[in-house]
Amino acid sequence: MTNNFRSNITPTWCPGCQNYLVYAALQKNFADLKINVDNLIMNYDIGCAGNMADFFKTYGAHTLHGRSIAMAMGEKIVNPNLTVCVIGGDGGIYGEGLNHLVAAARANINIKVFVSNNFLYSLTTGQTSPTTPKGAHTKSTPTGNINEPIHPVELLKTVNQEIFVESVDVKDIPKLNNTIKRALEFSGFALVDITQECVAFGKQLK
Ligand SMILES: Cc1ncc(C[n+]2csc(CCOP(=O)(O)OP(=O)(O)O)c2C)c(N)n1
Ligand code: SF4
Ligand SMILES: [Mg+2]
């Protein structure tokens, strides 16, 4: 079956949202690698990034906040022939779902996790996430964030040195495409941390 992986629903992100770049890069790499859409399953977390659920035309599940990796692990265990992907935000993957991220990395299960890391809970209009810089004034920390941010790439490298784990700035398009390609080709667990600025609520981080 041929497919450009895109549904006929127009994305509802804010104008200029950097999730458009992630969406385009994933489509390009699925096509370039000739990934069989019949064997592709996407698991979406909750949030602006997770809303990609409506914009891809593949098999998939729009899961619960923080639970997309748990779904993906189950799918891969049941059918190892599937290409199993996860798309989510820093709040869902590094906060509510961090235990699942660590478990998947420890098991080196062959799923591909793509995180739109915008350093905020954006869908809910800009509260702190685990990657929000210390001192940042956000809706949930009006006097400044008192917590140190976590560093997901460094964290996962301490969990398992056999896995693929890299961070890339969303605006570096060649590197973004190359990193996604290598993650999809890797024969085990892969995390691509895609740093970006939420154009609606990110200004408060500066
Ligand atoms: C279990 C649960 N807790 C909280 C929420 C409310 N909620 C919906 S989206 C969201 C924030 C999402 O932030 P992130 O995962 O970083 O995604 P982004 O919107 O930034 O892409 C929250 C807290 C929820 N839907 N479910
Ligand atoms: S709130 Fe931020 S992350 Fe969400 S759609 Fe708008 S720009 Fe994108
Ligand atoms: Mg976020």
Tab-separated table of C-alpha atoms and ligand atoms in Angstrom:
chain	number	residue	atom	x	y	z
A	1	MET	CA	0.000	0.000	0.000
A	2	THR	CA	1.359	3.443	-0.873
A	3	ASN	CA	0.737	6.211	1.583
A	4	ASN	CA	2.227	9.613	2.402
A	5	PHE	CA	1.371	8.865	6.052
A	6	ARG	CA	-0.672	12.102	6.256
A	7	SER	CA	-4.341	12.232	7.191
A	8	ASN	CA	-6.711	14.707	5.574
A	9	ILE	CA	-7.080	16.658	8.838
A	10	THR	CA	-5.386	20.075	8.821
A	11	PRO	CA	-3.092	20.411	11.862
A	12	THR	CA	-4.523	22.604	14.592
A	13	TRP	CA	-1.197	23.745	16.101
A	14	CYS	CA	-0.501	27.460	16.557
A	15	PRO	CA	0.952	29.184	13.482
A	16	GLY	CA	4.717	28.705	13.687
A	17	CYS	CA	4.530	25.742	16.082
A	18	GLN	CA	7.697	23.688	15.722
A	19	ASN	CA	5.728	20.459	15.854
A	20	TYR	CA	5.128	21.066	12.126
A	21	LEU	CA	8.861	20.411	11.585
A	22	VAL	CA	8.749	17.163	13.569
A	23	TYR	CA	5.651	16.047	11.665
A	24	ALA	CA	7.301	16.741	8.298
A	25	ALA	CA	10.588	15.092	9.264
A	26	LEU	CA	8.864	11.907	10.410
A	27	GLN	CA	6.873	11.666	7.168
A	28	LYS	CA	9.988	12.212	5.081
A	29	ASN	CA	11.947	9.515	6.892
A	30	PHE	CA	9.127	6.979	6.833
A	31	ALA	CA	8.934	7.510	3.075
A	32	ASP	CA	12.710	7.542	2.494
A	33	LEU	CA	13.143	4.302	4.438
A	34	LYS	CA	10.147	2.787	2.633
A	35	ILE	CA	8.557	1.845	5.926
A	36	ASN	CA	5.571	-0.359	5.225
A	37	VAL	CA	2.551	1.520	6.543
A	38	ASP	CA	0.787	-1.786	7.150
A	39	ASN	CA	3.465	-2.654	9.730
A	40	LEU	CA	3.741	0.792	11.314
A	41	ILE	CA	2.031	1.673	14.573
A	42	MET	CA	2.254	5.044	16.278
A	43	ASN	CA	1.544	5.671	19.951
A	44	TYR	CA	0.735	9.244	20.855
A	45	ASP	CA	1.008	10.767	24.279
A	46	ILE	CA	-1.273	13.588	25.435
A	47	GLY	CA	-0.409	17.198	24.669
A	48	CYS	CA	0.318	19.358	21.644
A	49	ALA	CA	2.886	16.863	20.328
A	50	GLY	CA	0.516	13.980	20.971
A	51	ASN	CA	-2.125	15.689	18.889
A	52	MET	CA	-0.172	14.385	15.899
A	53	ALA	CA	-2.564	11.447	16.366
A	54	ASP	CA	-5.058	13.272	14.196
A	55	PHE	CA	-2.613	14.226	11.477
A	56	PHE	CA	-0.975	10.884	10.641
A	57	LYS	CA	-2.766	8.226	8.633
A	58	THR	CA	-1.315	5.057	10.103
A	59	TYR	CA	-2.369	2.533	12.674
A	60	GLY	CA	-2.011	4.039	16.100
A	61	ALA	CA	-3.330	4.793	19.541
A	62	HIS	CA	-3.863	8.123	21.264
A	63	THR	CA	-2.993	6.936	24.736
A	64	LEU	CA	-3.008	8.519	28.212
A	65	HIS	CA	-0.600	11.176	29.436
A	66	GLY	CA	2.640	9.354	30.236
A	67	ARG	CA	1.451	5.931	29.086
A	68	SER	CA	2.363	5.894	25.386
A	69	ILE	CA	5.590	3.936	25.980
A	70	ALA	CA	3.744	1.278	27.982
A	71	MET	CA	1.380	0.781	25.039
A	72	ALA	CA	4.293	0.642	22.606
A	73	MET	CA	6.153	-1.962	24.653
A	74	GLY	CA	3.092	-4.183	24.717
A	75	GLU	CA	2.639	-3.916	20.957
A	76	LYS	CA	6.283	-4.763	20.235
A	77	ILE	CA	6.207	-7.762	22.577
A	78	VAL	CA	3.025	-9.106	20.961
A	79	ASN	CA	4.222	-8.528	17.383
A	80	PRO	CA	8.010	-8.013	17.012
A	81	ASN	CA	7.610	-7.473	13.248
A	82	LEU	CA	5.937	-4.090	13.748
A	83	THR	CA	7.732	-0.743	13.503
A	84	VAL	CA	6.561	0.795	16.780
A	85	CYS	CA	6.884	4.534	17.392
A	86	VAL	CA	6.004	6.890	20.229
A	87	ILE	CA	5.388	10.623	19.900
A	88	GLY	CA	4.983	12.781	22.967
A	89	GLY	CA	6.049	15.817	24.926
A	90	ASP	CA	8.532	16.386	27.721
A	91	GLY	CA	5.723	16.438	30.277
A	92	GLY	CA	4.355	13.056	29.290
A	93	ILE	CA	7.578	11.205	28.485
A	94	TYR	CA	10.010	12.742	31.019
A	95	GLY	CA	7.457	13.439	33.770
A	96	GLU	CA	4.398	11.301	34.166
A	97	GLY	CA	5.868	8.509	32.026
A	98	LEU	CA	9.504	8.591	33.106
A	99	ASN	CA	9.245	5.163	34.732
A	100	HIS	CA	8.151	3.667	31.405
A	101	LEU	CA	10.990	5.417	29.549
A	102	VAL	CA	13.538	3.960	31.975
A	103	ALA	CA	11.966	0.487	31.768
A	104	ALA	CA	12.008	0.525	27.949
A	105	ALA	CA	15.617	1.716	27.888
A	106	ARG	CA	16.709	-0.938	30.390
A	107	ALA	CA	15.031	-3.655	28.322
A	108	ASN	CA	16.455	-2.178	25.082
A	109	ILE	CA	13.124	-2.945	23.488
A	110	ASN	CA	13.037	-1.983	19.826
A	111	ILE	CA	10.661	0.973	19.916
A	112	LYS	CA	11.369	4.497	18.636
A	113	VAL	CA	10.523	7.379	20.968
A	114	PHE	CA	10.333	10.921	19.554
A	115	VAL	CA	9.932	13.680	22.125
A	116	SER	CA	8.945	17.258	21.270
A	117	ASN	CA	10.834	18.780	24.189
A	118	ASN	CA	9.542	22.353	24.524
A	119	PHE	CA	10.446	22.599	28.233
A	120	LEU	CA	6.803	23.159	29.203
A	121	TYR	CA	3.376	21.678	29.573
A	122	SER	CA	2.088	23.540	26.533
A	123	LEU	CA	-1.361	22.154	25.784
A	124	THR	CA	-2.401	23.222	29.276
A	125	THR	CA	-1.007	26.735	28.557
A	126	GLY	CA	2.494	26.739	29.976
A	127	GLN	CA	3.216	25.080	33.317
A	128	THR	CA	6.614	23.667	34.335
A	129	SER	CA	7.734	20.291	33.060
A	130	PRO	CA	10.738	18.230	34.220
A	131	THR	CA	12.977	20.007	31.666
A	132	THR	CA	11.951	23.587	32.540
A	133	PRO	CA	15.084	25.563	33.503
A	134	LYS	CA	15.614	26.431	37.150
A	135	GLY	CA	14.373	29.939	37.946
A	136	ALA	CA	11.948	30.092	35.003
A	137	HIS	CA	8.764	32.027	35.636
A	138	THR	CA	5.861	29.947	34.374
A	139	LYS	CA	2.173	29.754	35.091
A	140	SER	CA	2.793	27.160	37.810
A	141	THR	CA	5.948	28.866	39.152
A	142	PRO	CA	5.159	32.607	39.158
A	143	THR	CA	8.075	33.316	41.496
A	144	GLY	CA	10.529	31.070	39.605
A	145	ASN	CA	11.011	27.311	39.240
A	146	ILE	CA	12.860	25.990	42.308
A	147	ASN	CA	13.710	22.601	40.750
A	148	GLU	CA	16.770	21.577	38.766
A	149	PRO	CA	15.780	20.299	35.299
A	150	ILE	CA	16.437	16.699	34.371
A	151	HIS	CA	18.698	15.950	31.409
A	152	PRO	CA	17.020	13.039	29.611
A	153	VAL	CA	19.896	12.077	27.316
A	154	GLU	CA	22.464	11.941	30.122
A	155	LEU	CA	19.958	10.175	32.354
A	156	LEU	CA	19.228	7.400	29.858
A	157	LYS	CA	22.910	6.889	29.083
A	158	THR	CA	23.388	5.903	32.721
A	159	VAL	CA	20.540	3.384	32.379
A	160	ASN	CA	21.803	1.499	29.327
A	161	GLN	CA	24.811	2.242	27.157
A	162	GLU	CA	23.629	-0.032	24.325
A	163	ILE	CA	20.663	2.116	23.313
A	164	PHE	CA	20.356	4.986	20.808
A	165	VAL	CA	19.785	8.272	22.605
A	166	GLU	CA	20.417	11.671	21.044
A	167	SER	CA	19.190	15.247	21.296
A	168	VAL	CA	18.701	17.568	18.329
A	169	ASP	CA	17.464	21.136	17.856
A	170	VAL	CA	14.334	21.066	15.723
A	171	LYS	CA	15.550	23.977	13.587
A	172	ASP	CA	18.648	22.063	12.414
A	173	ILE	CA	16.679	20.284	9.704
A	174	PRO	CA	19.523	18.208	8.170
A	175	LYS	CA	20.547	16.945	11.613
A	176	LEU	CA	16.926	16.344	12.591
A	177	ASN	CA	16.360	14.196	9.504
A	178	ASN	CA	19.631	12.355	9.939
A	179	THR	CA	18.961	11.629	13.617
A	180	ILE	CA	15.441	10.362	12.966
A	181	LYS	CA	16.759	8.176	10.134
A	182	ARG	CA	19.455	6.599	12.303
A	183	ALA	CA	16.986	6.071	15.144
A	184	LEU	CA	14.563	4.256	12.827
A	185	GLU	CA	17.385	2.108	11.420
A	186	PHE	CA	18.825	1.253	14.850
A	187	SER	CA	18.195	-2.310	15.936
A	188	GLY	CA	17.049	-1.512	19.469
A	189	PHE	CA	15.522	1.148	21.700
A	190	ALA	CA	15.884	4.712	20.411
A	191	LEU	CA	15.075	8.068	21.988
A	192	VAL	CA	15.260	11.246	19.900
A	193	ASP	CA	14.947	14.308	22.139
A	194	ILE	CA	13.851	17.151	19.827
A	195	THR	CA	14.370	20.481	21.572
A	196	GLN	CA	12.152	23.330	20.460
A	197	GLU	CA	10.466	26.533	21.562
A	198	CYS	CA	6.722	26.718	22.101
A	199	VAL	CA	5.919	29.919	20.233
A	200	ALA	CA	2.795	30.507	22.331
A	201	PHE	CA	4.151	30.031	25.876
A	202	GLY	CA	7.939	29.650	25.545
A	203	LYS	CA	8.802	33.330	25.879
A	204	GLN	CA	8.323	33.096	29.639
A	205	LEU	CA	11.391	30.802	29.771
A	206	LYS	CA	13.739	33.586	28.643
B	1	LIG	C1	-2.847	11.811	33.668
B	1	LIG	C2	-3.045	13.207	33.147
B	1	LIG	N1	-2.515	14.238	33.832
B	1	LIG	C3	-2.645	15.489	33.359
B	1	LIG	C4	-3.326	15.723	32.203
B	1	LIG	C5	-3.533	17.134	31.710
B	1	LIG	N2	-2.629	17.454	30.647
B	1	LIG	C6	-3.000	17.354	29.357
B	1	LIG	S1	-1.798	17.839	28.288
B	1	LIG	C7	-0.764	18.191	29.582
B	1	LIG	C8	0.594	18.761	29.362
B	1	LIG	C9	1.307	18.196	28.188
B	1	LIG	O1	2.659	18.627	28.192
B	1	LIG	P1	3.709	17.827	27.334
B	1	LIG	O2	3.604	16.391	27.605
B	1	LIG	O3	5.049	18.461	27.519
B	1	LIG	O4	3.165	18.078	25.847
B	1	LIG	P2	3.082	19.457	25.031
B	1	LIG	O5	1.681	19.947	25.169
B	1	LIG	O6	4.068	20.417	25.625
B	1	LIG	O7	3.427	19.055	23.623
B	1	LIG	C10	-1.362	17.925	30.817
B	1	LIG	C11	-0.739	18.147	32.128
B	1	LIG	C12	-3.859	14.625	31.507
B	1	LIG	N3	-4.475	14.777	30.335
B	1	LIG	N4	-3.707	13.391	32.007
B	2	SF4	S1	0.823	25.900	22.470
B	2	SF4	FE1	2.985	25.743	21.816
B	2	SF4	S2	3.385	23.539	21.432
B	2	SF4	FE2	1.137	23.890	21.501
B	2	SF4	S3	0.509	24.195	19.384
B	2	SF4	FE3	0.891	26.228	20.240
B	2	SF4	S4	3.063	26.657	19.759
B	2	SF4	FE4	2.735	24.452	19.478
B	3	MG	MG	5.982	20.032	26.440
